[in-house]
Amino acid sequence: DIVLTQSPVLAVSLGQRATISCRASQSVSISSINLMHWYQQKPGQQPKLLIYRASNLASGIPARFSGSGSGTDFTLTIDPVQADDIAAYYCQQSRESPPTFGGGTKLELK
Amino acid sequence: QVQLKESGPGLVQPSQTLSLTCTVSGFSLMDYSVHWVRQPPGKGLEWMGRMKYDGDTYYNSALKSRLSISRDTSKSQVFLKMNSLQTEDTAIYYCTRADYGPFAYWGQGTLVTVSS
């Protein structure tokens, strides 16, 4: 199985940029298609898709969210961070079955 | 619009079998795959298994011996059955639709507590 590694916690100030990373144990890219996706989860809610295929914004997601990366290293950027963005963020790969999730990064206020 | 909703017992006794239903609307189970994902309290997301649009199933290897996923396309329902439940199976159980890779639509989740 492909293992996805995220840092557990990231502390950020409101109005600043947050960079959340996800590293895969093997490449999750096929040709130029990067099969990595990002989710936001607030307490008591189901996960919400933010970014699909590494850099595509899901429907209704604000433009302050962006994604980048290829191969094994991927990044979710929030710029600028707003109070409503305080949540947990998960990466997920669909390159191989089974699909796997990273352990999640909890975004906290400094 | 696309909706998924999980239903089932909130409490299951240890060693018993969990049965959950995911009822979907706004799409056909013959066009999209539906997956089950669970989340223990305060922990991360664990993929459990999926019912593919063609009826094929695939399971997390760690759960395979205990898990079964089936469906009734006429009722737009996907079923999860997992036996020999233990306290570590206490979690929120979600069903989610896979849109050719990412999970774009999720149910609200149902909390299952394993306790005597």
PDB file of C-alpha atoms in Angstrom:
ATOM      1  CA  ASP A   1       0.000   0.000   0.000  1.00  0.00           C
ATOM      2  CA  ILE A   2       1.115   3.581  -0.643  1.00  0.00           C
ATOM      3  CA  VAL A   3       1.854   5.348   2.642  1.00  0.00           C
ATOM      4  CA  LEU A   4       1.192   9.094   2.839  1.00  0.00           C
ATOM      5  CA  THR A   5       3.026  11.088   5.499  1.00  0.00           C
ATOM      6  CA  GLN A   6       1.862  14.442   6.854  1.00  0.00           C
ATOM      7  CA  SER A   7       3.085  16.539   9.761  1.00  0.00           C
ATOM      8  CA  PRO A   8       0.514  16.262  12.570  1.00  0.00           C
ATOM      9  CA  VAL A   9       0.220  19.958  13.433  1.00  0.00           C
ATOM     10  CA  LEU A  10       0.881  23.308  11.775  1.00  0.00           C
ATOM     11  CA  ALA A  11       0.547  26.555  13.707  1.00  0.00           C
ATOM     12  CA  VAL A  12      -0.197  29.663  11.663  1.00  0.00           C
ATOM     13  CA  SER A  13      -1.299  33.253  12.207  1.00  0.00           C
ATOM     14  CA  LEU A  14      -4.429  34.645  10.622  1.00  0.00           C
ATOM     15  CA  GLY A  15      -3.665  36.418   7.364  1.00  0.00           C
ATOM     16  CA  GLN A  16      -0.461  34.460   6.837  1.00  0.00           C
ATOM     17  CA  ARG A  17       0.285  31.630   4.425  1.00  0.00           C
ATOM     18  CA  ALA A  18      -0.060  28.014   5.495  1.00  0.00           C
ATOM     19  CA  THR A  19       1.812  25.283   3.639  1.00  0.00           C
ATOM     20  CA  ILE A  20       0.775  21.696   4.378  1.00  0.00           C
ATOM     21  CA  SER A  21       2.874  18.916   2.930  1.00  0.00           C
ATOM     22  CA  CYS A  22       2.200  15.308   2.029  1.00  0.00           C
ATOM     23  CA  ARG A  23       4.883  12.820   1.042  1.00  0.00           C
ATOM     24  CA  ALA A  24       4.068   9.511  -0.631  1.00  0.00           C
ATOM     25  CA  SER A  25       6.091   6.320  -0.230  1.00  0.00           C
ATOM     26  CA  GLN A  26       6.093   5.942  -4.020  1.00  0.00           C
ATOM     27  CA  SER A  27       5.048   8.022  -6.985  1.00  0.00           C
ATOM     28  CA  VAL A  28       1.319   8.728  -7.294  1.00  0.00           C
ATOM     29  CA  SER A  29       1.676  10.253 -10.756  1.00  0.00           C
ATOM     30  CA  ILE A  30       0.879   8.649 -14.108  1.00  0.00           C
ATOM     31  CA  SER A  31       2.461  10.580 -16.976  1.00  0.00           C
ATOM     32  CA  SER A  32       1.447  14.146 -16.151  1.00  0.00           C
ATOM     33  CA  ILE A  33      -1.562  13.200 -14.028  1.00  0.00           C
ATOM     34  CA  ASN A  34      -0.974  13.534 -10.303  1.00  0.00           C
ATOM     35  CA  LEU A  35      -3.446  11.350  -8.440  1.00  0.00           C
ATOM     36  CA  MET A  36      -3.308  13.187  -5.131  1.00  0.00           C
ATOM     37  CA  HIS A  37      -6.312  14.886  -3.551  1.00  0.00           C
ATOM     38  CA  TRP A  38      -6.842  17.098  -0.501  1.00  0.00           C
ATOM     39  CA  TYR A  39      -9.695  17.301   2.009  1.00  0.00           C
ATOM     40  CA  GLN A  40     -10.658  19.652   4.811  1.00  0.00           C
ATOM     41  CA  GLN A  41     -12.459  18.334   7.875  1.00  0.00           C
ATOM     42  CA  LYS A  42     -13.909  20.510  10.601  1.00  0.00           C
ATOM     43  CA  PRO A  43     -14.936  19.041  13.980  1.00  0.00           C
ATOM     44  CA  GLY A  44     -18.235  17.200  13.771  1.00  0.00           C
ATOM     45  CA  GLN A  45     -18.349  17.340   9.981  1.00  0.00           C
ATOM     46  CA  GLN A  46     -17.569  14.975   7.148  1.00  0.00           C
ATOM     47  CA  PRO A  47     -14.458  15.581   5.030  1.00  0.00           C
ATOM     48  CA  LYS A  48     -14.831  18.045   2.163  1.00  0.00           C
ATOM     49  CA  LEU A  49     -12.915  17.778  -1.101  1.00  0.00           C
ATOM     50  CA  LEU A  50     -10.728  20.857  -1.632  1.00  0.00           C
ATOM     51  CA  ILE A  51      -8.259  19.955  -4.369  1.00  0.00           C
ATOM     52  CA  TYR A  52      -8.294  17.043  -6.826  1.00  0.00           C
ATOM     53  CA  ARG A  53      -5.451  15.729  -8.966  1.00  0.00           C
ATOM     54  CA  ALA A  54      -2.951  17.829  -7.062  1.00  0.00           C
ATOM     55  CA  SER A  55      -3.862  21.280  -8.331  1.00  0.00           C
ATOM     56  CA  ASN A  56      -7.518  21.472  -9.373  1.00  0.00           C
ATOM     57  CA  LEU A  57      -9.845  23.446  -7.136  1.00  0.00           C
ATOM     58  CA  ALA A  58     -13.063  21.590  -6.302  1.00  0.00           C
ATOM     59  CA  SER A  59     -16.386  23.270  -6.900  1.00  0.00           C
ATOM     60  CA  GLY A  60     -17.175  26.130  -4.508  1.00  0.00           C
ATOM     61  CA  ILE A  61     -13.741  26.174  -2.882  1.00  0.00           C
ATOM     62  CA  PRO A  62     -12.228  29.664  -2.405  1.00  0.00           C
ATOM     63  CA  ALA A  63      -9.227  30.640  -4.494  1.00  0.00           C
ATOM     64  CA  ARG A  64      -7.054  31.116  -1.390  1.00  0.00           C
ATOM     65  CA  PHE A  65      -6.653  27.320  -1.472  1.00  0.00           C
ATOM     66  CA  SER A  66      -4.180  25.911  -3.979  1.00  0.00           C
ATOM     67  CA  GLY A  67      -2.301  22.682  -4.519  1.00  0.00           C
ATOM     68  CA  SER A  68       0.945  21.728  -6.177  1.00  0.00           C
ATOM     69  CA  GLY A  69       3.396  18.899  -6.516  1.00  0.00           C
ATOM     70  CA  SER A  70       4.129  15.767  -8.469  1.00  0.00           C
ATOM     71  CA  GLY A  71       5.613  12.328  -8.001  1.00  0.00           C
ATOM     72  CA  THR A  72       5.942  11.841  -4.251  1.00  0.00           C
ATOM     73  CA  ASP A  73       5.812  15.386  -2.843  1.00  0.00           C
ATOM     74  CA  PHE A  74       2.685  17.489  -2.679  1.00  0.00           C
ATOM     75  CA  THR A  75       1.656  20.719  -1.024  1.00  0.00           C
ATOM     76  CA  LEU A  76      -1.607  22.348  -0.034  1.00  0.00           C
ATOM     77  CA  THR A  77      -1.326  26.132   0.389  1.00  0.00           C
ATOM     78  CA  ILE A  78      -3.805  28.412   2.085  1.00  0.00           C
ATOM     79  CA  ASP A  79      -3.077  32.101   1.509  1.00  0.00           C
ATOM     80  CA  PRO A  80      -4.200  34.041   3.391  1.00  0.00           C
ATOM     81  CA  VAL A  81      -5.413  31.874   6.279  1.00  0.00           C
ATOM     82  CA  GLN A  82      -8.805  32.850   7.638  1.00  0.00           C
ATOM     83  CA  ALA A  83     -10.415  31.834  10.913  1.00  0.00           C
ATOM     84  CA  ASP A  84     -12.801  29.527   9.039  1.00  0.00           C
ATOM     85  CA  ASP A  85      -9.814  27.514   7.762  1.00  0.00           C
ATOM     86  CA  ILE A  86      -8.898  26.133  11.181  1.00  0.00           C
ATOM     87  CA  ALA A  87      -9.485  22.424  10.608  1.00  0.00           C
ATOM     88  CA  ALA A  88      -7.755  19.152   9.844  1.00  0.00           C
ATOM     89  CA  TYR A  89      -6.429  18.546   6.344  1.00  0.00           C
ATOM     90  CA  TYR A  90      -5.914  15.139   4.732  1.00  0.00           C
ATOM     91  CA  CYS A  91      -4.211  14.064   1.535  1.00  0.00           C
ATOM     92  CA  GLN A  92      -5.395  10.959  -0.331  1.00  0.00           C
ATOM     93  CA  GLN A  93      -3.987   9.055  -3.287  1.00  0.00           C
ATOM     94  CA  SER A  94      -5.905   7.206  -5.970  1.00  0.00           C
ATOM     95  CA  ARG A  95      -2.865   6.012  -7.957  1.00  0.00           C
ATOM     96  CA  GLU A  96      -3.182   2.473  -6.635  1.00  0.00           C
ATOM     97  CA  SER A  97      -5.738   0.407  -4.825  1.00  0.00           C
ATOM     98  CA  PRO A  98      -6.294   0.557  -1.978  1.00  0.00           C
ATOM     99  CA  PRO A  99      -6.780   4.315  -1.840  1.00  0.00           C
ATOM    100  CA  THR A 100      -4.956   5.642   1.197  1.00  0.00           C
ATOM    101  CA  PHE A 101      -5.088   8.766   3.332  1.00  0.00           C
ATOM    102  CA  GLY A 102      -2.384  10.679   5.099  1.00  0.00           C
ATOM    103  CA  GLY A 103      -2.592  10.877   8.857  1.00  0.00           C
ATOM    104  CA  GLY A 104      -3.862  14.454   8.674  1.00  0.00           C
ATOM    105  CA  THR A 105      -2.479  17.871   9.582  1.00  0.00           C
ATOM    106  CA  LYS A 106      -4.291  19.908  12.177  1.00  0.00           C
ATOM    107  CA  LEU A 107      -4.078  23.604  11.380  1.00  0.00           C
ATOM    108  CA  GLU A 108      -3.930  25.635  14.576  1.00  0.00           C
ATOM    109  CA  LEU A 109      -3.676  29.332  15.366  1.00  0.00           C
ATOM    110  CA  LYS A 110      -0.396  30.686  16.702  1.00  0.00           C
TER     111      LYS A 110
ATOM    112  CA  GLN B   1     -28.475  16.744  -6.177  1.00  0.00           C
ATOM    113  CA  VAL B   2     -26.065  14.045  -5.065  1.00  0.00           C
ATOM    114  CA  GLN B   3     -26.690  12.766  -1.553  1.00  0.00           C
ATOM    115  CA  LEU B   4     -25.478   9.856   0.520  1.00  0.00           C
ATOM    116  CA  LYS B   5     -26.849   8.910   3.913  1.00  0.00           C
ATOM    117  CA  GLU B   6     -25.614   6.246   6.308  1.00  0.00           C
ATOM    118  CA  SER B   7     -27.933   4.433   8.672  1.00  0.00           C
ATOM    119  CA  GLY B   8     -27.525   1.702  11.232  1.00  0.00           C
ATOM    120  CA  PRO B   9     -27.324   0.937  14.932  1.00  0.00           C
ATOM    121  CA  GLY B  10     -25.417   3.363  17.098  1.00  0.00           C
ATOM    122  CA  LEU B  11     -24.396   0.664  19.546  1.00  0.00           C
ATOM    123  CA  VAL B  12     -23.053  -2.799  18.874  1.00  0.00           C
ATOM    124  CA  GLN B  13     -21.924  -5.342  21.428  1.00  0.00           C
ATOM    125  CA  PRO B  14     -18.406  -6.763  21.248  1.00  0.00           C
ATOM    126  CA  SER B  15     -18.076  -9.841  19.019  1.00  0.00           C
ATOM    127  CA  GLN B  16     -21.331  -8.980  17.231  1.00  0.00           C
ATOM    128  CA  THR B  17     -21.884  -8.002  13.593  1.00  0.00           C
ATOM    129  CA  LEU B  18     -22.255  -4.436  12.346  1.00  0.00           C
ATOM    130  CA  SER B  19     -24.709  -3.769   9.536  1.00  0.00           C
ATOM    131  CA  LEU B  20     -24.821  -0.343   7.889  1.00  0.00           C
ATOM    132  CA  THR B  21     -26.751   0.970   4.917  1.00  0.00           C
ATOM    133  CA  CYS B  22     -25.752   3.814   2.616  1.00  0.00           C
ATOM    134  CA  THR B  23     -28.734   5.192   0.720  1.00  0.00           C
ATOM    135  CA  VAL B  24     -27.828   7.366  -2.237  1.00  0.00           C
ATOM    136  CA  SER B  25     -29.777   9.754  -4.429  1.00  0.00           C
ATOM    137  CA  GLY B  26     -28.990  11.933  -7.412  1.00  0.00           C
ATOM    138  CA  PHE B  27     -26.944   9.267  -9.191  1.00  0.00           C
ATOM    139  CA  SER B  28     -26.977   5.605 -10.122  1.00  0.00           C
ATOM    140  CA  LEU B  29     -24.902   2.953  -8.361  1.00  0.00           C
ATOM    141  CA  MET B  30     -24.253   1.541 -11.829  1.00  0.00           C
ATOM    142  CA  ASP B  31     -22.415   4.736 -12.826  1.00  0.00           C
ATOM    143  CA  TYR B  32     -20.264   5.468  -9.760  1.00  0.00           C
ATOM    144  CA  SER B  33     -18.360   3.516  -7.120  1.00  0.00           C
ATOM    145  CA  VAL B  34     -19.270   3.917  -3.464  1.00  0.00           C
ATOM    146  CA  HIS B  35     -16.647   3.493  -0.770  1.00  0.00           C
ATOM    147  CA  TRP B  36     -16.743   3.101   2.999  1.00  0.00           C
ATOM    148  CA  VAL B  37     -14.334   5.118   5.156  1.00  0.00           C
ATOM    149  CA  ARG B  38     -14.204   5.157   8.949  1.00  0.00           C
ATOM    150  CA  GLN B  39     -12.725   7.476  11.535  1.00  0.00           C
ATOM    151  CA  PRO B  40     -12.122   6.509  15.179  1.00  0.00           C
ATOM    152  CA  PRO B  41     -12.794   9.370  17.604  1.00  0.00           C
ATOM    153  CA  GLY B  42      -9.994  11.941  17.411  1.00  0.00           C
ATOM    154  CA  LYS B  43      -8.082   9.965  14.767  1.00  0.00           C
ATOM    155  CA  GLY B  44      -7.592   9.935  11.011  1.00  0.00           C
ATOM    156  CA  LEU B  45      -9.463   8.455   8.070  1.00  0.00           C
ATOM    157  CA  GLU B  46      -9.252   4.753   7.248  1.00  0.00           C
ATOM    158  CA  TRP B  47     -10.441   3.405   3.899  1.00  0.00           C
ATOM    159  CA  MET B  48     -12.414   0.199   4.378  1.00  0.00           C
ATOM    160  CA  GLY B  49     -13.624  -0.995   1.011  1.00  0.00           C
ATOM    161  CA  ARG B  50     -15.633  -0.227  -2.067  1.00  0.00           C
ATOM    162  CA  MET B  51     -18.484  -1.321  -4.282  1.00  0.00           C
ATOM    163  CA  LYS B  52     -17.519  -0.556  -7.839  1.00  0.00           C
ATOM    164  CA  TYR B  53     -20.133   0.575 -10.390  1.00  0.00           C
ATOM    165  CA  ASP B  54     -19.894  -2.835 -12.109  1.00  0.00           C
ATOM    166  CA  GLY B  55     -20.573  -4.720  -8.883  1.00  0.00           C
ATOM    167  CA  ASP B  56     -16.969  -5.605  -8.116  1.00  0.00           C
ATOM    168  CA  THR B  57     -15.806  -5.264  -4.518  1.00  0.00           C
ATOM    169  CA  TYR B  58     -12.386  -4.542  -2.996  1.00  0.00           C
ATOM    170  CA  TYR B  59     -11.435  -4.501   0.654  1.00  0.00           C
ATOM    171  CA  ASN B  60      -8.776  -3.147   2.957  1.00  0.00           C
ATOM    172  CA  SER B  61      -6.520  -6.138   3.540  1.00  0.00           C
ATOM    173  CA  ALA B  62      -6.558  -5.502   7.300  1.00  0.00           C
ATOM    174  CA  LEU B  63     -10.355  -5.868   7.378  1.00  0.00           C
ATOM    175  CA  LYS B  64     -10.927  -8.307   4.529  1.00  0.00           C
ATOM    176  CA  SER B  65     -11.606 -11.343   6.685  1.00  0.00           C
ATOM    177  CA  ARG B  66     -14.378  -9.541   8.598  1.00  0.00           C
ATOM    178  CA  LEU B  67     -15.872  -7.227   5.968  1.00  0.00           C
ATOM    179  CA  SER B  68     -18.492  -7.612   3.263  1.00  0.00           C
ATOM    180  CA  ILE B  69     -19.950  -4.929   0.998  1.00  0.00           C
ATOM    181  CA  SER B  70     -22.987  -5.504  -1.190  1.00  0.00           C
ATOM    182  CA  ARG B  71     -25.659  -3.434  -2.907  1.00  0.00           C
ATOM    183  CA  ASP B  72     -29.235  -3.261  -4.113  1.00  0.00           C
ATOM    184  CA  THR B  73     -29.257  -1.076  -7.194  1.00  0.00           C
ATOM    185  CA  SER B  74     -33.053  -0.992  -7.347  1.00  0.00           C
ATOM    186  CA  LYS B  75     -33.131   0.634  -3.935  1.00  0.00           C
ATOM    187  CA  SER B  76     -29.971   2.734  -4.477  1.00  0.00           C
ATOM    188  CA  GLN B  77     -28.416   1.197  -1.385  1.00  0.00           C
ATOM    189  CA  VAL B  78     -24.953  -0.069  -0.511  1.00  0.00           C
ATOM    190  CA  PHE B  79     -24.530  -2.299   2.515  1.00  0.00           C
ATOM    191  CA  LEU B  80     -21.607  -2.859   4.859  1.00  0.00           C
ATOM    192  CA  LYS B  81     -21.377  -5.874   7.131  1.00  0.00           C
ATOM    193  CA  MET B  82     -18.479  -6.411   9.479  1.00  0.00           C
ATOM    194  CA  ASN B  83     -18.310  -9.204  12.007  1.00  0.00           C
ATOM    195  CA  SER B  84     -16.417  -9.851  15.232  1.00  0.00           C
ATOM    196  CA  LEU B  85     -16.532  -6.224  16.288  1.00  0.00           C
ATOM    197  CA  GLN B  86     -14.166  -5.011  18.997  1.00  0.00           C
ATOM    198  CA  THR B  87     -13.883  -1.741  20.901  1.00  0.00           C
ATOM    199  CA  GLU B  88     -11.290  -0.505  18.422  1.00  0.00           C
ATOM    200  CA  ASP B  89     -13.986  -0.595  15.733  1.00  0.00           C
ATOM    201  CA  THR B  90     -15.721   2.301  17.477  1.00  0.00           C
ATOM    202  CA  ALA B  91     -15.730   5.019  14.856  1.00  0.00           C
ATOM    203  CA  ILE B  92     -17.731   7.294  12.617  1.00  0.00           C
ATOM    204  CA  TYR B  93     -18.522   5.335   9.451  1.00  0.00           C
ATOM    205  CA  TYR B  94     -18.880   7.284   6.206  1.00  0.00           C
ATOM    206  CA  CYS B  95     -19.960   6.283   2.749  1.00  0.00           C
ATOM    207  CA  THR B  96     -18.561   8.363  -0.076  1.00  0.00           C
ATOM    208  CA  ARG B  97     -18.795   8.513  -3.855  1.00  0.00           C
ATOM    209  CA  ALA B  98     -15.610   8.234  -5.865  1.00  0.00           C
ATOM    210  CA  ASP B  99     -15.488  10.533  -8.859  1.00  0.00           C
ATOM    211  CA  TYR B 100     -12.746   8.675 -10.768  1.00  0.00           C
ATOM    212  CA  GLY B 101     -10.277   9.148  -7.980  1.00  0.00           C
ATOM    213  CA  PRO B 102     -11.249  11.801  -5.445  1.00  0.00           C
ATOM    214  CA  PHE B 103     -14.130  11.415  -3.007  1.00  0.00           C
ATOM    215  CA  ALA B 104     -16.290  14.361  -4.015  1.00  0.00           C
ATOM    216  CA  TYR B 105     -19.436  13.507  -2.069  1.00  0.00           C
ATOM    217  CA  TRP B 106     -19.711  12.207   1.484  1.00  0.00           C
ATOM    218  CA  GLY B 107     -22.507  11.173   3.767  1.00  0.00           C
ATOM    219  CA  GLN B 108     -22.822  12.859   7.136  1.00  0.00           C
ATOM    220  CA  GLY B 109     -21.435   9.750   8.834  1.00  0.00           C
ATOM    221  CA  THR B 110     -22.865   7.526  11.516  1.00  0.00           C
ATOM    222  CA  LEU B 111     -21.233   6.917  14.874  1.00  0.00           C
ATOM    223  CA  VAL B 112     -20.934   3.296  15.852  1.00  0.00           C
ATOM    224  CA  THR B 113     -19.929   2.501  19.425  1.00  0.00           C
ATOM    225  CA  VAL B 114     -18.804  -0.991  20.315  1.00  0.00           C
ATOM    226  CA  SER B 115     -19.563  -1.583  23.961  1.00  0.00           C
ATOM    227  CA  SER B 116     -21.339  -4.029  26.239  1.00  0.00           C
TER     228      SER B 116
END
